[in-house]
Structure formats: structure tokens, C-alpha cells
Amino acid sequence: MTTTSREVRFSLPSLEVAGKVWGEPGGVPVIGLHGWLDNAATFDRLAPALQGVHLVALDLAGHGLSDHLPMAGYSLWQQASIVLQVAGELGWDRFALLGHSMGAIISGVLAGSLPERILGAAMIDGLMPFTSEADDAPKQMARFFKSSLAVGNKRKPVYDSVEKAVSARVLGGTTPISRDAVSCLVERGLMPDHGGWTWRTDPQLMLPSALRFTNHHAVSFIEAIEAPTMLVLANQGVMHKHPQVLDRIERFKHIQLHKMDGGHHLHLEEQAPAVAALLNDFYAALPARDVSPA
């Protein structure tokens, strides 16, 4: 695949979505979905090593260079619906997925909901969302309401240099990540503000979910996946904090599971070539008759 990407924008009915494209039409059509608070640059070190793939990596709504959603919070199904609208703009009736973290969870929702649309789903250190049970729904909704009322009163931080923004992301991130990897994400995630720099991301992304899937909901989506599915699990990633999730993953026999040393962003770190090798094998094995030119 070409080492350089090109920018793309999709004018959808309710918002504009930005993205980065690697490869040419005729390769396996793949939509790339990044993690929470990241952007399409999460694939900058992975994409150039992919072969025979036409990758369209999106800035999901509220992230990167894409528009923000109206005041209502963000949900997995809203983001998944936007992915389908982009696929329509591309003319892709069937396509494969490449998702990291939140993007992997959205990939699972799509693959489980619309198996006839998905050629294959490759996931990196993400599979099922955080869940809660039905009895917890009123308290969860209350947390959302209270936080949404306060979000307008919070100001984004302004940094006097890009380097200080990088340092803030390294120190304040929810998972360990190298400064080098953060630099890729920050370049696309900042905008000028009052003589300095602040985050482009929508403050609403920090709100608690209004509703969460129950564990039964989450498992049902994964069990409904029919397309070839692969999960690259980081041995020092986020899911190792949740033993019950790991146990469930081991029981999904229809998912190709590859465990690899590295942190949550291993695809953006020094493990990127090894992750790319797994992805190349995965996409190359998709049935040839299903791979249509874009």
C-alpha cells in the first residue's frame, strides 16, 4: 500500500465526516474506526504496511476533523449509523472493518446487527462495551442528565504550544501511551484558540453514557457475527483489567484470537508491523468473490 494518505470528506445529511484514505479502489474495501478521543491518525503507522486493502479511516463524529453531534450525547449506535451512511457514499454494499478500542466495539455492533453487509471484522484491543444491568438504568440516566447540564460550563484547556498538549495527553490519558504515538493523534486533534491550542473533540464525549447495554445484550451482538472475525488482544491493554471479559472472549470460538505483548495502542507503537502482518493474512483470506472494487 502507498505510504502516504489523502484526506476525504463526506457530506452526510446531518453532518460532515472527515477521514484519511490509503490504497486504491480494487483492494478489499475496509472502513477504519478509531478509539475514544482518538482520530483517523491512529492508523498512520499501520496502514502503510497493509497490502491489497483500500482503507478509509474515519474521524468518528465529535472527533478529529469531523463535525460534532447536537446536544444529546454520543452512543455506539449513532456512530455505527454514521459508518453505514459513509459506506453508502462510497457505494460499498459490503465492506470489511478495522476497529481499535471503541472502534472495535462499534465494529462488533455492526457485524452482529447486519451480518449480510460485513465481509470481515478485525478488532484491536476492543470487543464489547462496558455494561450494566437493567436495574441500574435509572441511576445511569441520572448521571448522564446531571453531567449534560454541567458540560456547557466547562472550558477546554488551552496550551501555549503543541508540545504541551502532547505532554498533557501522555500524562492524562486513561491508558499508557508513548509520546511518539501521541504526537500522531494530537496533530489531528488540536485547533488554534486564543493564541494557543485546544482540543477539537466535542466535550460531550466526556459525558457518561445515557444507557448501557446489559451483558446479555453485548454478548448477543458478538454471538450474532457471521463474518470472519479477528481480535488482536494487547497483553498489557485495557481488557486485562477485566478478567470476566477475558474469560468471555476465550469462549467466543468463532473469533480468531491473537495475543500480543504491548499496550492498548500497540498498533501505533513498535508492534505496528506485527499487527499489520496479522491483518494482511486476515484480509487476504476473505473469500475472493466477496471482495468488490470500490
CSV table of C-alpha atoms in Angstrom, one decimal:
chain,number,residue,atom,x,y,z
A,1,MET,CA,0.0,0.0,0.0
A,2,THR,CA,1.1,3.6,-0.5
A,3,THR,CA,2.9,5.1,2.4
A,4,THR,CA,1.0,8.4,2.1
A,5,SER,CA,-2.7,9.0,2.7
A,6,ARG,CA,-5.1,11.5,1.2
A,7,GLU,CA,-7.8,13.4,3.0
A,8,VAL,CA,-11.5,12.8,2.3
A,9,ARG,CA,-14.8,14.4,3.5
A,10,PHE,CA,-18.3,13.0,3.4
A,11,SER,CA,-21.3,15.4,3.4
A,12,LEU,CA,-23.9,13.4,5.2
A,13,PRO,CA,-27.5,14.6,5.8
A,14,SER,CA,-26.8,15.7,9.4
A,15,LEU,CA,-23.0,16.3,9.5
A,16,GLU,CA,-19.7,16.2,7.7
A,17,VAL,CA,-17.3,13.4,8.4
A,18,ALA,CA,-13.6,13.6,7.7
A,19,GLY,CA,-11.2,10.7,7.0
A,20,LYS,CA,-7.9,9.5,5.6
A,21,VAL,CA,-7.6,7.1,2.7
A,22,TRP,CA,-4.8,4.6,2.0
A,23,GLY,CA,-4.7,2.3,-1.0
A,24,GLU,CA,-6.6,2.3,-4.3
A,25,PRO,CA,-10.1,1.1,-5.4
A,26,GLY,CA,-10.0,-2.6,-6.2
A,27,GLY,CA,-8.5,-3.6,-2.9
A,28,VAL,CA,-10.5,-5.1,0.0
A,29,PRO,CA,-12.9,-2.2,1.0
A,30,VAL,CA,-12.2,-1.5,4.7
A,31,ILE,CA,-13.6,1.2,7.0
A,32,GLY,CA,-11.3,2.0,9.8
A,33,LEU,CA,-12.7,3.1,13.2
A,34,HIS,CA,-10.5,4.6,15.9
A,35,GLY,CA,-10.8,4.6,19.7
A,36,TRP,CA,-12.5,7.1,22.1
A,37,LEU,CA,-10.9,10.6,21.9
A,38,ASP,CA,-8.6,9.5,19.1
A,39,ASN,CA,-9.0,10.1,15.4
A,40,ALA,CA,-8.2,8.6,12.0
A,41,ALA,CA,-4.4,9.2,12.5
A,42,THR,CA,-4.5,6.1,14.8
A,43,PHE,CA,-3.8,4.1,11.7
A,44,ASP,CA,-0.9,6.2,10.4
A,45,ARG,CA,1.8,3.6,11.2
A,46,LEU,CA,-0.4,0.6,10.4
A,47,ALA,CA,-2.0,1.5,7.1
A,48,PRO,CA,1.2,1.8,5.0
A,49,ALA,CA,2.1,-1.8,5.8
A,50,LEU,CA,-1.3,-3.2,4.7
A,51,GLN,CA,-1.5,-4.9,1.3
A,52,GLY,CA,-4.4,-5.3,-1.1
A,53,VAL,CA,-6.6,-3.1,1.1
A,54,HIS,CA,-8.5,0.1,0.3
A,55,LEU,CA,-8.7,1.6,3.8
A,56,VAL,CA,-11.0,4.6,4.6
A,57,ALA,CA,-10.2,5.6,8.1
A,58,LEU,CA,-12.8,7.9,9.6
A,59,ASP,CA,-12.8,10.6,12.2
A,60,LEU,CA,-15.9,9.5,14.1
A,61,ALA,CA,-18.4,12.2,14.9
A,62,GLY,CA,-17.1,14.6,17.6
A,63,HIS,CA,-13.5,13.6,16.9
A,64,GLY,CA,-10.7,14.9,14.7
A,65,LEU,CA,-11.9,17.0,11.8
A,66,SER,CA,-15.4,15.7,11.8
A,67,ASP,CA,-18.5,17.7,12.9
A,68,HIS,CA,-20.0,17.4,16.3
A,69,LEU,CA,-23.4,15.9,17.0
A,70,PRO,CA,-26.2,18.0,18.6
A,71,MET,CA,-26.6,18.2,22.3
A,72,ALA,CA,-27.8,14.6,23.1
A,73,GLY,CA,-24.7,12.7,23.9
A,74,TYR,CA,-23.0,10.0,21.8
A,75,SER,CA,-23.9,6.4,21.5
A,76,LEU,CA,-22.4,3.4,19.8
A,77,TRP,CA,-25.5,3.0,17.6
A,78,GLN,CA,-25.3,6.7,16.5
A,79,GLN,CA,-21.7,6.2,15.4
A,80,ALA,CA,-22.5,2.9,13.7
A,81,SER,CA,-25.3,4.5,11.8
A,82,ILE,CA,-22.9,7.2,10.5
A,83,VAL,CA,-20.5,4.5,9.4
A,84,LEU,CA,-23.3,3.0,7.3
A,85,GLN,CA,-24.0,6.4,5.8
A,86,VAL,CA,-20.3,6.7,4.8
A,87,ALA,CA,-20.4,3.2,3.2
A,88,GLY,CA,-23.4,4.4,1.2
A,89,GLU,CA,-21.5,7.5,0.0
A,90,LEU,CA,-18.6,5.1,-1.0
A,91,GLY,CA,-21.0,2.8,-2.9
A,92,TRP,CA,-19.9,-0.1,-0.7
A,93,ASP,CA,-22.8,-2.6,-0.2
A,94,ARG,CA,-20.4,-4.9,1.6
A,95,PHE,CA,-17.2,-4.0,3.3
A,96,ALA,CA,-14.8,-5.1,6.0
A,97,LEU,CA,-14.0,-3.3,9.3
A,98,LEU,CA,-10.8,-2.4,11.2
A,99,GLY,CA,-11.5,-1.1,14.6
A,100,HIS,CA,-9.5,-0.1,17.6
A,101,SER,CA,-11.0,0.0,21.2
A,102,MET,CA,-14.3,2.0,20.8
A,103,GLY,CA,-14.0,1.4,17.1
A,104,ALA,CA,-13.7,-2.3,17.6
A,105,ILE,CA,-16.9,-2.2,19.8
A,106,ILE,CA,-18.7,-0.3,17.0
A,107,SER,CA,-17.4,-2.9,14.6
A,108,GLY,CA,-19.0,-5.7,16.7
A,109,VAL,CA,-22.3,-3.9,16.8
A,110,LEU,CA,-22.3,-3.5,13.0
A,111,ALA,CA,-21.1,-7.1,12.3
A,112,GLY,CA,-23.7,-8.5,14.7
A,113,SER,CA,-26.6,-6.4,13.5
A,114,LEU,CA,-26.0,-6.6,9.7
A,115,PRO,CA,-24.0,-9.7,9.0
A,116,GLU,CA,-25.0,-9.5,5.3
A,117,ARG,CA,-23.1,-6.2,5.0
A,118,ILE,CA,-19.8,-7.2,6.6
A,119,LEU,CA,-17.1,-9.1,4.8
A,120,GLY,CA,-14.9,-9.4,7.9
A,121,ALA,CA,-14.1,-7.6,11.1
A,122,ALA,CA,-10.6,-7.1,12.5
A,123,MET,CA,-10.5,-5.7,16.0
A,124,ILE,CA,-7.6,-4.3,18.1
A,125,ASP,CA,-7.9,-4.4,21.9
A,126,GLY,CA,-11.6,-4.0,22.0
A,127,LEU,CA,-14.7,-6.1,21.6
A,128,MET,CA,-17.6,-5.5,24.0
A,129,PRO,CA,-18.7,-2.2,25.7
A,130,PHE,CA,-18.9,-1.5,29.4
A,131,THR,CA,-22.2,-3.0,30.5
A,132,SER,CA,-24.6,-2.5,33.3
A,133,GLU,CA,-27.8,-4.3,34.2
A,134,ALA,CA,-31.4,-3.1,33.7
A,135,ASP,CA,-31.9,-2.2,37.3
A,136,ASP,CA,-29.0,0.3,37.1
A,137,ALA,CA,-30.6,2.2,34.2
A,138,PRO,CA,-32.3,5.0,36.2
A,139,LYS,CA,-29.1,5.8,38.1
A,140,GLN,CA,-27.1,5.7,34.8
A,141,MET,CA,-29.6,8.0,33.1
A,142,ALA,CA,-29.4,10.4,36.1
A,143,ARG,CA,-25.6,10.6,35.8
A,144,PHE,CA,-26.0,11.5,32.2
A,145,PHE,CA,-28.6,14.2,32.9
A,146,LYS,CA,-26.6,15.8,35.7
A,147,SER,CA,-23.4,15.8,33.6
A,148,SER,CA,-25.0,17.1,30.5
A,149,LEU,CA,-26.4,20.1,32.4
A,150,ALA,CA,-22.9,21.0,33.5
A,151,VAL,CA,-21.0,20.4,30.3
A,152,GLY,CA,-21.6,23.9,29.0
A,153,ASN,CA,-20.0,25.4,32.0
A,154,LYS,CA,-16.6,23.7,31.5
A,155,ARG,CA,-13.9,25.3,29.4
A,156,LYS,CA,-11.4,23.4,27.4
A,157,PRO,CA,-7.8,23.7,28.4
A,158,VAL,CA,-5.7,26.0,26.2
A,159,TYR,CA,-2.0,25.1,25.7
A,160,ASP,CA,0.6,27.6,24.6
A,161,SER,CA,2.4,25.0,22.5
A,162,VAL,CA,1.6,21.7,20.7
A,163,GLU,CA,4.3,20.1,22.8
A,164,LYS,CA,2.5,21.0,26.0
A,165,ALA,CA,-0.7,19.4,24.5
A,166,VAL,CA,1.3,16.3,23.8
A,167,SER,CA,2.6,16.2,27.3
A,168,ALA,CA,-0.9,16.6,28.7
A,169,ARG,CA,-2.2,13.7,26.6
A,170,VAL,CA,0.7,11.5,27.7
A,171,LEU,CA,0.2,12.2,31.4
A,172,GLY,CA,-3.6,12.4,31.4
A,173,GLY,CA,-4.6,9.6,29.2
A,174,THR,CA,-6.6,6.7,30.5
A,175,THR,CA,-4.1,4.2,29.2
A,176,PRO,CA,-0.3,4.4,28.9
A,177,ILE,CA,0.9,5.6,25.5
A,178,SER,CA,4.3,6.8,24.2
A,179,ARG,CA,5.0,10.4,23.4
A,180,ASP,CA,5.8,9.4,19.8
A,181,ALA,CA,2.4,7.7,19.3
A,182,VAL,CA,0.5,10.6,21.0
A,183,SER,CA,2.2,13.0,18.5
A,184,CYS,CA,0.4,11.3,15.6
A,185,LEU,CA,-3.0,11.7,17.3
A,186,VAL,CA,-2.5,15.3,18.6
A,187,GLU,CA,-1.7,16.8,15.3
A,188,ARG,CA,-5.2,16.0,14.0
A,189,GLY,CA,-6.9,16.6,17.4
A,190,LEU,CA,-5.9,20.2,18.0
A,191,MET,CA,-7.2,23.6,16.8
A,192,PRO,CA,-6.0,27.2,17.4
A,193,ASP,CA,-7.6,29.0,20.3
A,194,HIS,CA,-6.8,32.4,22.0
A,195,GLY,CA,-3.3,32.4,20.8
A,196,GLY,CA,-2.7,28.7,21.8
A,197,TRP,CA,-4.1,25.3,21.1
A,198,THR,CA,-7.1,23.4,22.4
A,199,TRP,CA,-8.8,20.1,21.6
A,200,ARG,CA,-11.1,19.7,18.6
A,201,THR,CA,-13.0,16.9,20.3
A,202,ASP,CA,-16.6,17.5,21.5
A,203,PRO,CA,-16.8,18.0,25.3
A,204,GLN,CA,-19.9,15.8,25.1
A,205,LEU,CA,-17.7,12.8,24.5
A,206,MET,CA,-16.7,13.0,28.2
A,207,LEU,CA,-20.3,12.5,29.3
A,208,PRO,CA,-21.3,9.2,30.9
A,209,SER,CA,-23.5,7.0,28.6
A,210,ALA,CA,-27.2,7.6,28.9
A,211,LEU,CA,-27.8,3.9,28.5
A,212,ARG,CA,-25.6,0.9,28.6
A,213,PHE,CA,-26.0,-2.5,27.1
A,214,THR,CA,-26.7,-5.2,29.5
A,215,ASN,CA,-24.1,-8.0,29.5
A,216,HIS,CA,-26.6,-10.2,27.7
A,217,HIS,CA,-27.1,-7.5,25.0
A,218,ALA,CA,-23.3,-7.2,24.5
A,219,VAL,CA,-22.8,-10.9,24.2
A,220,SER,CA,-25.7,-11.3,21.8
A,221,PHE,CA,-24.1,-8.9,19.3
A,222,ILE,CA,-20.9,-10.8,19.3
A,223,GLU,CA,-22.6,-14.2,19.0
A,224,ALA,CA,-24.6,-12.9,16.1
A,225,ILE,CA,-21.4,-12.2,14.0
A,226,GLU,CA,-21.2,-14.4,10.9
A,227,ALA,CA,-18.3,-12.9,9.0
A,228,PRO,CA,-14.7,-13.9,9.7
A,229,THR,CA,-13.6,-12.0,12.8
A,230,MET,CA,-10.2,-11.4,14.4
A,231,LEU,CA,-9.2,-9.9,17.7
A,232,VAL,CA,-5.7,-8.7,18.5
A,233,LEU,CA,-5.5,-8.6,22.3
A,234,ALA,CA,-2.8,-6.5,23.9
A,235,ASN,CA,-1.3,-8.4,26.8
A,236,GLN,CA,-0.9,-5.1,28.7
A,237,GLY,CA,-4.1,-3.5,27.3
A,238,VAL,CA,-7.3,-2.3,28.8
A,239,MET,CA,-9.2,-5.6,28.8
A,240,HIS,CA,-6.7,-7.3,31.2
A,241,LYS,CA,-8.2,-5.1,33.9
A,242,HIS,CA,-11.5,-7.0,33.5
A,243,PRO,CA,-10.9,-10.8,34.0
A,244,GLN,CA,-14.6,-11.6,33.4
A,245,VAL,CA,-14.3,-10.0,29.9
A,246,LEU,CA,-11.2,-12.0,29.1
A,247,ASP,CA,-13.0,-15.2,30.2
A,248,ARG,CA,-15.9,-14.4,27.9
A,249,ILE,CA,-13.6,-13.7,25.0
A,250,GLU,CA,-12.0,-17.1,25.3
A,251,ARG,CA,-15.4,-18.7,24.9
A,252,PHE,CA,-16.1,-16.9,21.6
A,253,LYS,CA,-14.9,-19.8,19.4
A,254,HIS,CA,-15.8,-18.0,16.1
A,255,ILE,CA,-13.3,-15.2,16.8
A,256,GLN,CA,-9.6,-15.7,15.8
A,257,LEU,CA,-7.7,-14.6,18.9
A,258,HIS,CA,-4.2,-13.3,18.8
A,259,LYS,CA,-2.5,-12.2,22.0
A,260,MET,CA,0.5,-9.8,21.7
A,261,ASP,CA,2.7,-8.1,24.1
A,262,GLY,CA,2.1,-4.3,24.1
A,263,GLY,CA,-0.2,-1.6,25.4
A,264,HIS,CA,-3.7,-0.5,24.3
A,265,HIS,CA,-2.3,1.4,21.3
A,266,LEU,CA,0.1,-1.3,20.2
A,267,HIS,CA,-0.9,-0.7,16.6
A,268,LEU,CA,0.5,2.8,16.9
A,269,GLU,CA,3.6,1.7,18.8
A,270,GLU,CA,6.6,-0.5,17.9
A,271,GLN,CA,4.3,-3.5,17.5
A,272,ALA,CA,2.6,-2.0,14.4
A,273,PRO,CA,4.5,-4.2,11.9
A,274,ALA,CA,3.5,-7.4,13.7
A,275,VAL,CA,-0.2,-6.2,13.9
A,276,ALA,CA,-0.1,-5.4,10.2
A,277,ALA,CA,1.2,-8.9,9.3
A,278,LEU,CA,-1.8,-10.4,11.1
A,279,LEU,CA,-4.2,-8.1,9.3
A,280,ASN,CA,-2.6,-8.8,5.9
A,281,ASP,CA,-3.2,-12.6,6.5
A,282,PHE,CA,-6.8,-11.9,7.7
A,283,TYR,CA,-7.9,-9.7,4.8
A,284,ALA,CA,-6.2,-11.9,2.2
A,285,ALA,CA,-8.1,-14.9,3.4
A,286,LEU,CA,-11.5,-13.2,2.9
A,287,PRO,CA,-13.5,-15.0,0.1
A,288,ALA,CA,-12.3,-13.5,-3.2
A,289,ARG,CA,-15.9,-13.5,-4.5
A,290,ASP,CA,-16.9,-11.1,-1.8
A,291,VAL,CA,-14.3,-8.5,-2.5
A,292,SER,CA,-15.7,-6.0,-4.9
A,293,PRO,CA,-13.9,-2.8,-6.2
A,294,ALA,CA,-14.9,0.5,-4.6
